[in-house]
Short mmCIF file of C-alpha atoms in Angstrom, two decimals:
data_model
loop_
_atom_site.label_atom_id
_atom_site.label_comp_id
_atom_site.label_asym_id
_atom_site.label_seq_id
_atom_site.Cartn_x
_atom_site.Cartn_y
_atom_site.Cartn_z
CA MET Q 22 127.06 74.68 118.69
CA LYS Q 23 123.16 77.54 118.96
CA ARG Q 24 123.21 80.96 117.72
CA ASP Q 25 121.91 84.01 119.28
CA VAL Q 26 119.48 85.24 116.98
CA PRO Q 27 119.62 89.16 117.42
CA ARG Q 28 116.51 91.02 118.64
CA ARG Q 29 114.67 93.20 116.87
CA ARG Q 30 115.06 96.98 118.08
CA GLN Q 31 112.48 97.80 119.89
CA LEU Q 32 110.41 101.22 118.53
CA THR Q 33 109.60 104.49 120.06
CA THR Q 34 105.84 106.12 119.27
CA GLU Q 35 107.50 108.60 117.55
CA ASP Q 36 109.66 106.21 115.21
CA TYR Q 37 105.71 104.15 114.65
CA PHE Q 38 104.75 107.57 113.53
CA ASP Q 39 107.11 108.49 111.65
CA GLY Q 40 107.36 104.75 109.84
CA VAL Q 41 103.69 104.84 108.97
CA ARG Q 42 103.72 108.04 107.74
CA ALA Q 43 106.66 107.03 105.19
CA CYS Q 44 104.49 103.39 104.58
CA ASP Q 45 107.98 101.90 105.72
CA ILE Q 46 106.94 98.46 105.30
CA THR Q 47 109.46 96.74 107.61
CA VAL Q 48 107.33 99.80 110.12
CA LEU Q 49 104.15 99.28 109.29
CA PRO Q 50 103.41 95.57 109.92
CA ARG Q 51 104.85 96.12 113.37
CA ALA Q 52 102.52 99.03 113.80
CA LEU Q 53 99.50 96.72 113.44
CA THR Q 54 100.63 94.30 115.37
CA LEU Q 55 101.16 96.94 118.18
CA ILE Q 56 97.57 97.80 117.45
CA GLU Q 57 96.59 94.54 117.53
CA SER Q 58 98.60 93.28 121.04
CA SER Q 59 96.45 92.42 124.19
CA ASN Q 60 99.29 93.87 126.40
CA ALA Q 61 98.77 96.39 128.57
CA ALA Q 62 101.90 98.47 127.92
CA HIS Q 63 101.77 97.97 123.66
CA GLN Q 64 97.67 99.00 124.28
CA ARG Q 65 98.68 102.15 125.86
CA GLN Q 66 101.86 102.58 123.58
CA ALA Q 67 98.91 101.86 120.44
CA GLU Q 68 96.73 104.72 122.05
CA ALA Q 69 99.63 107.05 122.00
CA LEU Q 70 100.44 105.86 118.11
CA LEU Q 71 96.60 106.85 117.31
CA THR Q 72 96.39 110.03 118.51
CA ARG Q 73 99.14 111.41 116.81
CA LEU Q 74 98.29 109.48 113.44
CA LEU Q 75 94.52 110.77 113.53
CA PRO Q 76 94.73 113.70 112.24
CA HIS Q 77 96.34 112.35 108.92
CA THR Q 78 93.41 109.98 108.51
CA GLY Q 79 90.07 109.59 107.05
CA ASP Q 80 90.97 110.63 103.21
CA ALA Q 81 90.78 106.59 102.32
CA ILE Q 82 87.23 105.41 100.52
CA ARG Q 83 86.45 102.54 103.24
CA VAL Q 84 84.77 99.08 101.52
CA GLY Q 85 83.16 96.15 103.15
CA ILE Q 86 83.46 93.24 101.40
CA THR Q 87 81.53 90.00 102.63
CA GLY Q 88 79.82 87.15 101.14
CA ALA Q 89 79.62 83.36 101.97
CA PRO Q 90 82.48 81.28 102.24
CA GLY Q 91 83.19 79.64 98.12
CA VAL Q 92 81.64 82.76 96.63
CA GLY Q 93 85.34 84.37 95.33
CA LYS Q 94 85.74 86.89 97.74
CA SER Q 95 89.56 86.46 97.93
CA THR Q 96 90.00 86.22 94.13
CA PHE Q 97 87.49 89.54 93.41
CA ILE Q 98 89.69 91.15 96.06
CA GLU Q 99 92.83 91.11 93.64
CA SER Q 100 91.45 91.36 90.48
CA LEU Q 101 89.62 94.64 91.88
CA GLY Q 102 92.94 95.32 93.57
CA LEU Q 103 95.01 94.65 90.55
CA GLN Q 104 93.21 97.55 88.66
CA LEU Q 105 93.17 100.02 90.91
CA THR Q 106 96.89 99.75 91.73
CA ALA Q 107 97.19 99.83 87.78
CA GLN Q 108 95.42 103.50 87.77
CA GLY Q 109 97.95 104.50 90.48
CA LYS Q 110 95.91 104.10 93.39
CA ARG Q 111 97.48 102.64 97.03
CA VAL Q 112 95.30 99.64 97.71
CA ALA Q 113 95.25 98.08 101.69
CA VAL Q 114 93.39 94.26 102.20
CA LEU Q 115 92.41 93.88 105.73
CA ALA Q 116 91.96 90.41 105.02
CA VAL Q 117 90.31 88.30 108.32
CA ASP Q 118 90.75 84.76 108.54
CA PRO Q 119 88.69 82.61 111.18
CA SER Q 120 89.74 81.39 113.99
CA SER Q 121 89.16 78.34 115.73
CA GLY Q 122 87.22 78.79 118.90
CA ILE Q 123 89.72 76.27 120.48
CA SER Q 124 92.87 77.51 119.91
CA GLY Q 125 92.63 81.16 118.63
CA GLY Q 126 94.63 80.58 115.36
CA SER Q 127 93.98 81.04 111.88
CA ILE Q 128 94.66 79.90 108.33
CA LEU Q 129 96.15 83.57 107.18
CA GLY Q 130 96.26 82.34 104.03
CA ASP Q 131 94.50 85.54 101.76
CA LYS Q 132 99.01 86.09 100.91
CA THR Q 133 98.91 82.95 99.37
CA ARG Q 134 95.33 83.41 97.69
CA MET Q 135 96.53 86.97 96.33
CA GLY Q 136 99.37 86.50 95.50
CA ARG Q 137 100.05 88.75 92.46
CA LEU Q 138 98.24 91.32 94.37
CA ALA Q 139 100.75 90.47 97.21
CA ALA Q 140 103.89 91.64 95.22
CA GLU Q 141 102.71 94.60 93.95
CA PRO Q 142 104.04 97.73 95.06
CA GLY Q 143 101.06 99.90 95.86
CA ALA Q 144 99.35 97.20 98.24
CA TYR Q 145 99.32 95.90 101.36
CA ILE Q 146 97.79 93.02 102.40
CA ARG Q 147 97.50 91.95 106.45
CA PRO Q 148 95.28 88.69 107.08
CA SER Q 149 93.99 89.15 110.76
CA PRO Q 150 92.51 86.59 112.68
CA SER Q 151 89.00 87.30 113.88
CA ALA Q 152 89.69 85.85 117.42
CA GLY Q 153 86.25 85.11 118.11
CA THR Q 154 85.37 88.72 117.25
CA LEU Q 155 81.50 88.41 115.95
CA GLY Q 156 80.41 90.44 112.55
CA GLY Q 157 82.94 89.05 110.55
CA VAL Q 158 85.90 90.84 111.20
CA ALA Q 159 88.98 91.44 113.63
CA GLY Q 160 88.43 93.28 117.30
CA LYS Q 161 91.34 95.62 115.93
CA THR Q 162 90.63 96.03 112.30
CA ARG Q 163 88.96 100.02 112.89
CA GLU Q 164 92.14 100.85 114.38
CA SER Q 165 94.41 98.82 111.21
CA MET Q 166 91.97 100.76 109.08
CA LEU Q 167 92.92 104.25 110.47
CA VAL Q 168 96.92 102.87 110.57
CA CYS Q 169 96.47 102.43 106.96
CA GLU Q 170 94.80 105.99 105.76
CA ALA Q 171 97.84 107.52 107.94
CA ALA Q 172 100.67 105.52 105.44
CA GLY Q 173 98.64 106.75 102.71
CA TYR Q 174 96.77 104.17 101.33
CA GLU Q 175 93.54 105.21 99.30
CA VAL Q 176 91.23 102.80 99.12
CA LEU Q 177 91.12 99.89 101.98
CA LEU Q 178 89.60 96.12 101.36
CA ILE Q 179 87.54 95.06 104.24
CA GLU Q 180 87.64 91.53 103.41
CA THR Q 181 85.04 89.40 106.08
CA VAL Q 182 85.23 86.35 106.97
CA GLY Q 183 81.78 85.62 105.67
CA VAL Q 184 80.65 82.70 107.98
CA GLY Q 185 77.12 83.69 108.80
CA GLN Q 186 77.98 86.01 111.45
CA SER Q 187 75.90 89.77 111.87
CA GLU Q 188 77.50 91.78 109.01
CA THR Q 189 75.99 95.11 111.22
CA MET Q 190 79.85 95.29 112.50
CA VAL Q 191 81.24 95.46 109.22
CA ALA Q 192 78.65 98.38 107.72
CA GLU Q 193 79.24 100.12 111.00
CA MET Q 194 83.34 100.54 110.17
CA THR Q 195 83.21 101.23 106.55
CA ASP Q 196 81.45 104.19 103.61
CA CYS Q 197 80.70 101.45 101.34
CA PHE Q 198 79.00 97.70 101.88
CA LEU Q 199 79.62 95.19 99.02
CA ALA Q 200 77.75 91.75 99.01
CA LEU Q 201 79.06 88.99 96.79
CA MET Q 202 76.32 86.12 95.62
CA LEU Q 203 76.82 82.97 93.90
CA PRO Q 204 75.12 82.38 90.34
CA GLY Q 205 71.15 80.75 90.58
CA ALA Q 206 70.23 82.82 94.06
CA GLY Q 207 68.23 79.78 95.28
CA ASP Q 208 68.94 79.05 98.72
CA ASP Q 209 70.44 82.39 98.85
CA LEU Q 210 67.61 84.42 98.07
CA GLN Q 211 65.10 82.47 100.66
CA GLY Q 212 67.71 83.03 103.34
CA ILE Q 213 68.24 86.85 101.96
CA LYS Q 214 67.89 89.00 105.38
CA ARG Q 215 66.21 92.27 104.79
CA GLY Q 216 68.81 93.54 107.22
CA LEU Q 217 71.75 92.84 105.11
CA LEU Q 218 69.72 94.62 102.06
CA GLU Q 219 68.92 97.91 104.66
CA LEU Q 220 72.63 97.18 104.96
CA VAL Q 221 74.81 96.95 101.06
CA ASP Q 222 75.13 99.44 98.85
CA VAL Q 223 75.91 97.52 95.98
CA ILE Q 224 75.06 93.34 95.33
CA ALA Q 225 77.31 91.96 92.70
CA VAL Q 226 76.54 88.22 91.33
CA ASN Q 227 80.46 86.64 90.90
CA LYS Q 228 81.50 83.63 88.62
CA ALA Q 229 79.35 84.88 85.89
CA ASP Q 230 81.32 82.58 83.41
CA ASP Q 231 80.46 81.14 80.25
CA ALA Q 232 78.97 78.34 81.80
CA THR Q 233 76.82 79.97 84.25
CA ARG Q 234 76.71 83.48 83.02
CA LYS Q 235 72.60 82.97 82.20
CA ALA Q 236 72.59 81.59 85.62
CA ALA Q 237 74.23 84.87 87.40
CA GLU Q 238 71.62 86.99 85.28
CA VAL Q 239 68.94 85.45 86.82
CA ALA Q 240 70.35 85.57 90.25
CA ALA Q 241 71.10 88.99 89.79
CA HIS Q 242 67.25 90.13 88.43
CA GLN Q 243 66.15 87.67 91.31
CA TYR Q 244 67.48 89.93 94.36
CA GLU Q 245 66.43 93.11 92.33
CA MET Q 246 63.03 91.83 92.75
CA ALA Q 247 64.27 90.96 96.44
CA ILE Q 248 65.06 94.60 96.86
CA HIS Q 249 62.03 96.08 95.48
CA SER Q 250 59.96 93.85 97.66
CA ILE Q 251 61.32 94.01 100.88
CA LEU Q 252 62.78 97.35 100.59
CA GLY Q 253 59.79 98.98 98.67
CA LYS Q 254 60.69 102.32 96.82
CA GLN Q 255 63.47 103.52 98.39
CA ASP Q 256 64.98 106.41 97.29
CA ASN Q 257 68.65 104.95 96.85
CA PRO Q 258 68.16 101.28 96.33
CA PRO Q 259 71.22 98.37 96.85
CA GLN Q 260 72.87 98.41 92.57
CA VAL Q 261 72.89 94.87 91.73
CA LEU Q 262 75.20 93.73 89.00
CA THR Q 263 77.07 90.51 87.48
CA CYS Q 264 80.75 89.78 87.38
CA SER Q 265 83.57 87.71 86.77
CA ALA Q 266 86.55 87.77 88.96
CA LEU Q 267 87.81 84.82 87.43
CA HIS Q 268 88.06 86.35 83.82
CA ASN Q 269 88.45 89.98 85.41
CA LYS Q 270 84.99 90.65 83.32
CA HIS Q 271 82.74 93.27 84.94
CA VAL Q 272 84.81 93.99 88.06
CA ASP Q 273 85.82 97.50 86.78
CA GLU Q 274 81.72 98.15 86.36
CA VAL Q 275 81.16 97.00 90.23
CA TRP Q 276 84.26 99.37 91.79
CA GLN Q 277 82.50 101.99 89.41
CA ALA Q 278 78.42 101.61 91.15
CA ILE Q 279 81.11 101.88 94.70
CA GLU Q 280 82.37 105.38 93.78
CA GLU Q 281 79.05 106.27 92.64
CA ARG Q 282 77.64 105.49 96.15
CA TYR Q 283 80.43 107.16 97.76
CA THR Q 284 80.95 110.49 95.46
CA ALA Q 285 77.38 111.02 95.82
CA MET Q 286 77.11 110.52 100.21
CA LYS Q 287 80.68 112.83 99.65
CA ALA Q 288 78.69 115.30 98.29
CA GLY Q 289 75.73 115.63 100.42
CA GLY Q 290 77.26 115.07 103.43
CA GLU Q 291 75.78 111.75 104.44
CA LEU Q 292 79.80 110.38 104.41
CA ALA Q 293 80.87 112.90 107.13
CA ALA Q 294 77.55 112.04 109.13
CA LYS Q 295 78.09 109.14 108.75
CA ARG Q 296 81.63 108.53 109.89
CA ARG Q 297 80.70 110.91 112.92
CA ARG Q 298 78.08 107.75 114.21
CA GLN Q 299 80.52 105.42 113.37
CA GLN Q 300 82.52 107.05 115.70
CA VAL Q 301 80.09 106.87 118.80
CA ARG Q 302 79.63 103.31 117.86
CA TRP Q 303 82.76 102.71 118.31
CA LEU Q 304 83.93 104.59 121.16
CA TRP Q 305 80.46 102.49 123.16
CA ALA Q 306 81.85 99.52 121.88
CA ILE Q 307 85.88 100.08 123.08
CA ILE Q 308 83.87 100.40 126.69
CA GLU Q 309 82.06 96.93 125.96
CA GLU Q 310 84.90 95.56 125.37
CA ARG Q 311 87.05 96.20 127.82
CA MET Q 312 84.10 95.88 130.49
CA LYS Q 313 84.45 92.35 129.64
CA GLN Q 314 88.53 91.67 130.14
CA ALA Q 315 87.81 93.85 133.22
CA LEU Q 316 85.74 91.44 134.00
CA ARG Q 317 86.75 88.82 133.63
CA GLU Q 318 90.60 89.47 134.81
CA HIS Q 319 89.08 90.76 137.89
CA PRO Q 320 90.59 88.47 141.41
CA GLY Q 321 87.25 88.45 143.02
CA VAL Q 322 85.16 87.29 140.00
CA ARG Q 323 88.48 84.45 138.95
CA ARG Q 324 88.36 83.19 142.53
CA ILE Q 325 84.44 82.56 141.74
CA ARG Q 326 83.90 81.86 138.62
CA ASP Q 327 85.31 77.60 138.02
CA SER Q 328 82.49 76.76 140.63
CA LEU Q 329 79.90 79.06 139.32
CA GLU Q 330 80.17 77.55 136.07
CA ALA Q 331 80.64 74.32 136.91
CA ASP Q 332 77.22 74.87 139.60
CA VAL Q 333 75.49 76.41 136.12
CA LEU Q 334 76.80 73.41 134.34
CA ASP Q 335 75.24 70.49 136.32
CA GLY Q 336 72.22 72.34 136.60
CA ASN Q 337 72.62 73.39 139.95
CA LEU Q 338 72.09 77.73 139.93
CA PRO Q 339 70.09 79.43 137.45
CA PRO Q 340 72.74 81.18 135.41
CA GLU Q 341 70.72 84.57 136.10
CA VAL Q 342 71.40 83.83 139.71
CA ALA Q 343 74.88 82.80 138.60
CA ALA Q 344 75.11 86.06 136.79
CA SER Q 345 74.47 88.12 139.83
CA LYS Q 346 77.41 86.87 141.97
CA ILE Q 347 80.03 87.30 139.28
CA LEU Q 348 78.71 91.24 139.11
CA GLU Q 349 78.64 91.72 142.93
CA ALA Q 350 82.18 90.08 143.55
CA PHE Q 351 83.28 92.14 140.39
CA GLY Q 352 81.50 95.26 142.71
CA LEU Q 353 78.30 96.04 140.84
CA GLN Q 354 73.97 94.79 140.93
CA ASP Q 355 72.45 94.19 138.25
CA ARG Q 356 69.03 95.43 140.13
#
Protein backbone atom coordinates (compact mmCIF):
# COMPACT_ATOMS: atom_id res chain seq x y z
CA MET A 1 0.00 0.00 0.00
CA LYS A 2 1.39 3.38 -1.02
CA ARG A 3 1.93 5.79 1.85
CA ASP A 4 1.13 9.45 1.44
CA VAL A 5 4.25 11.49 2.11
CA PRO A 6 3.30 14.72 3.91
CA ARG A 7 4.31 17.84 2.02
CA ARG A 8 6.36 20.45 3.81
CA ARG A 9 4.50 23.64 4.59
CA GLN A 10 5.25 26.41 2.14
CA LEU A 11 7.11 29.18 3.94
CA THR A 12 6.24 32.84 3.67
CA THR A 13 8.90 35.50 3.24
CA GLU A 14 8.40 36.35 6.92
CA ASP A 15 8.95 32.69 7.85
CA TYR A 16 12.20 32.66 5.90
CA PHE A 17 13.33 35.95 7.42
CA ASP A 18 12.63 34.86 11.00
CA GLY A 19 14.21 31.44 10.44
CA VAL A 20 17.39 32.84 8.89
CA ARG A 21 17.82 35.50 11.57
CA ALA A 22 17.39 32.82 14.24
CA CYS A 23 19.81 30.56 12.34
CA ASP A 24 17.13 27.86 12.34
CA ILE A 25 19.01 24.99 10.71
CA THR A 26 15.75 23.63 9.27
CA VAL A 27 14.95 26.94 7.55
CA LEU A 28 18.43 28.07 6.46
CA PRO A 29 18.94 25.37 3.80
CA ARG A 30 15.44 25.98 2.48
CA ALA A 31 16.22 29.70 2.20
CA LEU A 32 19.38 28.94 0.25
CA THR A 33 17.46 26.58 -2.03
CA LEU A 34 14.94 29.37 -2.61
CA ILE A 35 17.78 31.73 -3.52
CA GLU A 36 19.21 29.21 -5.99
CA SER A 37 15.88 28.40 -7.64
CA SER A 38 15.30 29.42 -11.26
CA ASN A 39 11.50 29.41 -10.75
CA ALA A 40 10.14 32.91 -11.43
CA ALA A 41 7.90 32.93 -8.33
CA HIS A 42 10.78 31.71 -6.19
CA GLN A 43 13.05 34.40 -7.61
CA ARG A 44 10.55 37.12 -6.68
CA GLN A 45 10.26 35.77 -3.15
CA ALA A 46 14.06 35.48 -2.94
CA GLU A 47 14.42 39.13 -3.91
CA ALA A 48 11.95 40.15 -1.21
CA LEU A 49 13.84 38.03 1.33
CA LEU A 50 17.23 39.46 0.38
CA THR A 51 15.84 42.99 0.69
CA ARG A 52 14.66 42.19 4.22
CA LEU A 53 17.96 40.57 5.17
CA LEU A 54 20.29 43.17 3.66
CA PRO A 55 20.50 45.44 6.76
CA HIS A 56 21.70 42.42 8.74
CA THR A 57 24.60 41.56 6.42
CA GLY A 58 28.17 42.72 5.97
CA ASP A 59 29.73 41.84 9.32
CA ALA A 60 31.47 38.61 8.28
CA ILE A 61 34.92 38.21 6.81
CA ARG A 62 34.57 36.74 3.32
CA VAL A 63 37.43 34.52 2.20
CA GLY A 64 37.79 32.92 -1.22
CA ILE A 65 39.92 29.77 -1.39
CA THR A 66 41.20 28.45 -4.68
CA GLY A 67 43.65 25.83 -5.84
CA ALA A 68 44.05 23.04 -8.34
CA PRO A 69 42.30 19.70 -7.76
CA GLY A 70 44.34 17.62 -5.33
CA VAL A 71 45.86 20.57 -3.51
CA GLY A 72 43.80 19.76 -0.41
CA LYS A 73 41.22 22.55 -0.32
CA SER A 74 38.63 20.56 1.61
CA THR A 75 41.22 19.26 4.09
CA PHE A 76 42.51 22.79 4.62
CA ILE A 77 39.02 24.23 5.07
CA GLU A 78 38.11 21.55 7.60
CA SER A 79 41.31 22.12 9.57
CA LEU A 80 40.82 25.89 9.54
CA GLY A 81 37.10 25.62 10.28
CA LEU A 82 37.71 23.40 13.31
CA GLN A 83 40.25 25.89 14.66
CA LEU A 84 37.85 28.79 14.21
CA THR A 85 34.85 27.04 15.77
CA ALA A 86 37.06 26.02 18.71
CA GLN A 87 37.63 29.77 19.22
CA GLY A 88 33.88 30.33 19.33
CA LYS A 89 33.55 31.68 15.81
CA ARG A 90 30.66 30.63 13.59
CA VAL A 91 31.80 29.43 10.18
CA ALA A 92 29.83 28.93 6.96
CA VAL A 93 31.43 27.06 4.06
CA LEU A 94 29.99 27.56 0.60
CA ALA A 95 31.62 24.73 -1.31
CA VAL A 96 31.13 24.76 -5.05
CA ASP A 97 31.14 21.34 -6.70
CA PRO A 98 31.92 20.79 -10.39
CA SER A 99 28.77 20.25 -12.44
CA SER A 100 28.40 17.88 -15.32
CA GLY A 101 28.26 19.74 -18.62
CA ILE A 102 25.73 17.17 -19.82
CA SER A 103 23.33 16.57 -16.94
CA GLY A 104 24.15 19.57 -14.73
CA GLY A 105 24.53 17.18 -11.80
CA SER A 106 27.29 17.48 -9.25
CA ILE A 107 29.05 15.30 -6.72
CA LEU A 108 28.11 17.46 -3.72
CA GLY A 109 30.50 15.51 -1.54
CA ASP A 110 31.89 18.23 0.70
CA LYS A 111 29.89 17.23 3.77
CA THR A 112 31.45 13.77 3.41
CA ARG A 113 34.94 15.16 2.91
CA MET A 114 34.53 17.55 5.85
CA GLY A 115 32.75 15.16 8.19
CA ARG A 116 34.21 16.51 11.44
CA LEU A 117 33.51 20.12 10.56
CA ALA A 118 29.98 19.28 9.41
CA ALA A 119 29.30 17.85 12.88
CA GLU A 120 30.28 21.09 14.61
CA PRO A 121 27.29 23.13 15.90
CA GLY A 122 29.06 26.37 14.98
CA ALA A 123 29.69 25.36 11.37
CA TYR A 124 27.45 25.09 8.33
CA ILE A 125 28.50 23.57 5.00
CA ARG A 126 26.50 24.25 1.88
CA PRO A 127 27.59 22.39 -1.27
CA SER A 128 26.28 23.96 -4.47
CA PRO A 129 26.74 22.87 -8.09
CA SER A 130 28.62 25.32 -10.30
CA ALA A 131 26.07 24.52 -13.05
CA GLY A 132 28.30 25.83 -15.80
CA THR A 133 29.04 29.16 -14.13
CA LEU A 134 32.51 30.38 -14.98
CA GLY A 135 34.96 31.64 -12.40
CA GLY A 136 34.80 28.60 -10.17
CA VAL A 137 31.73 29.71 -8.23
CA ALA A 138 28.04 28.90 -8.23
CA GLY A 139 25.56 31.27 -9.85
CA LYS A 140 24.05 32.35 -6.52
CA THR A 141 27.16 32.31 -4.32
CA ARG A 142 26.94 36.05 -3.61
CA GLU A 143 23.32 35.84 -2.50
CA SER A 144 24.06 32.76 -0.40
CA MET A 145 26.83 34.69 1.35
CA LEU A 146 24.35 37.39 2.38
CA VAL A 147 21.91 34.82 3.77
CA CYS A 148 24.67 33.19 5.84
CA GLU A 149 25.81 36.58 7.14
CA ALA A 150 22.25 37.42 8.14
CA ALA A 151 22.13 34.09 9.99
CA GLY A 152 25.04 35.25 12.13
CA TYR A 153 28.00 33.41 10.59
CA GLU A 154 31.15 35.42 11.22
CA VAL A 155 33.50 33.73 8.74
CA LEU A 156 32.49 32.76 5.20
CA LEU A 157 34.80 30.38 3.35
CA ILE A 158 34.11 30.12 -0.38
CA GLU A 159 35.71 27.00 -1.82
CA THR A 160 36.01 27.27 -5.59
CA VAL A 161 35.92 24.50 -8.16
CA GLY A 162 39.58 25.10 -8.98
CA VAL A 163 39.52 23.62 -12.47
CA GLY A 164 41.34 26.38 -14.32
CA GLN A 165 38.59 28.93 -14.91
CA SER A 166 39.19 32.62 -14.38
CA GLU A 167 39.34 33.35 -10.65
CA THR A 168 38.26 36.97 -11.11
CA MET A 169 34.71 36.27 -9.97
CA VAL A 170 35.96 34.80 -6.70
CA ALA A 171 38.04 37.87 -5.92
CA GLU A 172 35.13 40.15 -6.81
CA MET A 173 32.87 38.72 -4.12
CA THR A 174 35.30 38.18 -1.24
CA ASP A 175 37.42 40.35 1.04
CA CYS A 176 40.53 38.16 0.99
CA PHE A 177 41.61 35.62 -1.59
CA LEU A 178 43.76 32.62 -0.63
CA ALA A 179 45.50 30.44 -3.21
CA LEU A 180 46.65 26.99 -2.11
CA MET A 181 49.64 25.56 -3.98
CA LEU A 182 51.39 22.20 -4.08
CA PRO A 183 55.01 21.54 -3.01
CA GLY A 184 57.57 21.37 -5.80
CA ALA A 185 56.21 24.37 -7.70
CA GLY A 186 57.41 23.11 -11.09
CA ASP A 187 54.60 23.39 -13.63
CA ASP A 188 52.48 25.45 -11.23
CA LEU A 189 55.22 28.06 -11.09
CA GLN A 190 55.67 28.02 -14.85
CA GLY A 191 51.95 28.50 -15.38
CA ILE A 192 51.26 31.05 -12.65
CA LYS A 193 49.62 34.09 -14.15
CA ARG A 194 50.19 37.72 -13.42
CA GLY A 195 46.42 38.12 -13.10
CA LEU A 196 46.24 35.54 -10.31
CA LEU A 197 49.11 37.18 -8.41
CA GLU A 198 47.32 40.52 -8.67
CA LEU A 199 44.17 38.99 -7.19
CA VAL A 200 45.47 36.84 -4.31
CA ASP A 201 46.16 38.17 -0.83
CA VAL A 202 47.82 35.08 0.58
CA ILE A 203 49.55 32.08 -1.02
CA ALA A 204 49.91 28.94 1.09
CA VAL A 205 51.94 25.96 -0.09
CA ASN A 206 49.98 23.07 1.39
CA LYS A 207 51.12 19.51 2.13
CA ALA A 208 54.31 20.71 3.79
CA ASP A 209 54.52 17.35 5.54
CA ASP A 210 57.65 15.60 6.79
CA ALA A 211 58.58 14.10 3.42
CA THR A 212 57.71 17.18 1.39
CA ARG A 213 58.47 19.98 3.85
CA LYS A 214 61.71 20.96 2.12
CA ALA A 215 60.03 20.93 -1.30
CA ALA A 216 57.24 23.14 0.08
CA GLU A 217 59.76 25.63 1.45
CA VAL A 218 61.56 25.74 -1.91
CA ALA A 219 58.23 26.27 -3.68
CA ALA A 220 57.30 29.08 -1.30
CA HIS A 221 60.61 30.80 -2.00
CA GLN A 222 60.05 30.44 -5.74
CA TYR A 223 56.61 31.99 -5.44
CA GLU A 224 58.08 34.89 -3.50
CA MET A 225 60.63 35.41 -6.27
CA ALA A 226 57.87 35.21 -8.89
CA ILE A 227 55.83 37.83 -7.02
CA HIS A 228 58.82 40.15 -6.84
CA SER A 229 59.59 39.58 -10.53
CA ILE A 230 56.03 39.98 -11.83
CA LEU A 231 54.61 42.59 -9.48
CA GLY A 232 57.76 44.53 -8.63
CA LYS A 233 57.86 46.62 -5.49
CA GLN A 234 54.16 46.55 -4.73
CA ASP A 235 53.10 48.17 -1.43
CA ASN A 236 51.26 45.13 -0.12
CA PRO A 237 52.34 42.01 -2.03
CA PRO A 238 50.73 38.62 -1.36
CA GLN A 239 52.16 36.89 1.68
CA VAL A 240 53.58 33.39 1.05
CA LEU A 241 53.51 30.67 3.71
CA THR A 242 53.69 26.90 4.04
CA CYS A 243 51.31 24.64 5.94
CA SER A 244 50.13 21.08 6.39
CA ALA A 245 46.35 20.92 6.61
CA LEU A 246 46.46 17.15 7.04
CA HIS A 247 48.59 17.45 10.19
CA ASN A 248 47.10 20.81 11.23
CA LYS A 249 50.47 22.57 11.12
CA HIS A 250 50.77 26.32 10.49
CA VAL A 251 47.13 26.59 9.37
CA ASP A 252 46.69 29.15 12.15
CA GLU A 253 49.49 31.23 10.61
CA VAL A 254 47.68 31.27 7.28
CA TRP A 255 44.54 32.50 9.01
CA GLN A 256 46.55 35.13 10.88
CA ALA A 257 47.86 36.44 7.55
CA ILE A 258 44.29 36.64 6.21
CA GLU A 259 43.06 38.43 9.34
CA GLU A 260 45.94 40.91 9.20
CA ARG A 261 45.11 41.70 5.58
CA TYR A 262 41.42 42.11 6.40
CA THR A 263 42.08 44.29 9.46
CA ALA A 264 44.42 46.57 7.53
CA MET A 265 41.90 47.00 4.70
CA LYS A 266 39.10 47.72 7.15
CA ALA A 267 41.13 50.27 9.13
CA GLY A 268 42.23 52.10 5.98
CA GLY A 269 38.76 52.27 4.42
CA GLU A 270 39.83 50.00 1.56
CA LEU A 271 37.42 47.24 2.58
CA ALA A 272 34.33 49.44 2.40
CA ALA A 273 35.43 50.84 -0.97
CA LYS A 274 36.15 47.34 -2.28
CA ARG A 275 32.73 46.08 -1.26
CA ARG A 276 31.03 49.07 -2.90
CA ARG A 277 32.82 48.32 -6.16
CA GLN A 278 31.82 44.68 -5.85
CA GLN A 279 28.18 45.68 -5.42
CA VAL A 280 28.21 47.62 -8.70
CA ARG A 281 29.88 44.76 -10.59
CA TRP A 282 27.36 42.39 -9.02
CA LEU A 283 24.53 44.60 -10.32
CA TRP A 284 25.75 44.37 -13.90
CA ALA A 285 26.52 40.66 -13.62
CA ILE A 286 22.89 40.06 -12.63
CA ILE A 287 21.65 42.21 -15.51
CA GLU A 288 23.83 40.31 -18.00
CA GLU A 289 22.64 36.94 -16.69
CA ARG A 290 18.98 37.94 -16.82
CA MET A 291 19.40 39.35 -20.30
CA LYS A 292 20.86 36.04 -21.46
CA GLN A 293 18.01 34.17 -19.78
CA ALA A 294 15.42 36.45 -21.41
CA LEU A 295 17.11 36.01 -24.78
CA ARG A 296 17.08 32.22 -24.54
CA GLU A 297 13.43 32.13 -23.47
CA HIS A 298 12.10 34.69 -26.01
CA PRO A 299 9.48 33.03 -28.26
CA GLY A 300 10.86 34.59 -31.44
CA VAL A 301 14.37 33.42 -30.64
CA ARG A 302 13.21 29.90 -29.74
CA ARG A 303 11.45 29.59 -33.11
CA ILE A 304 14.60 30.18 -35.14
CA ARG A 305 17.35 29.06 -32.77
CA ASP A 306 17.56 25.40 -33.79
CA SER A 307 17.64 26.09 -37.51
CA LEU A 308 20.25 28.84 -37.11
CA GLU A 309 22.42 26.61 -34.95
CA ALA A 310 22.14 23.85 -37.58
CA ASP A 311 23.17 26.29 -40.36
CA VAL A 312 26.17 27.43 -38.32
CA LEU A 313 27.08 23.83 -37.48
CA ASP A 314 26.92 22.83 -41.17
CA GLY A 315 29.01 25.79 -42.21
CA ASN A 316 26.18 27.38 -44.22
CA LEU A 317 25.96 30.54 -42.15
CA PRO A 318 28.61 32.63 -40.40
CA PRO A 319 28.05 32.92 -36.62
CA GLU A 320 28.01 36.71 -36.96
CA VAL A 321 25.02 36.56 -39.33
CA ALA A 322 23.20 34.07 -37.12
CA ALA A 323 23.80 36.31 -34.09
CA SER A 324 22.31 39.28 -35.96
CA LYS A 325 19.20 37.26 -36.80
CA ILE A 326 18.78 36.18 -33.18
CA LEU A 327 19.13 39.73 -31.88
CA GLU A 328 16.67 40.94 -34.50
CA ALA A 329 14.14 38.30 -33.40
CA PHE A 330 14.67 39.47 -29.82
CA GLY A 331 13.90 43.03 -30.88
CA LEU A 332 17.42 44.41 -30.89
CA GLN A 333 19.64 45.60 -33.67
CA ASP A 334 23.30 44.80 -33.07
CA ARG A 335 24.44 47.56 -35.40
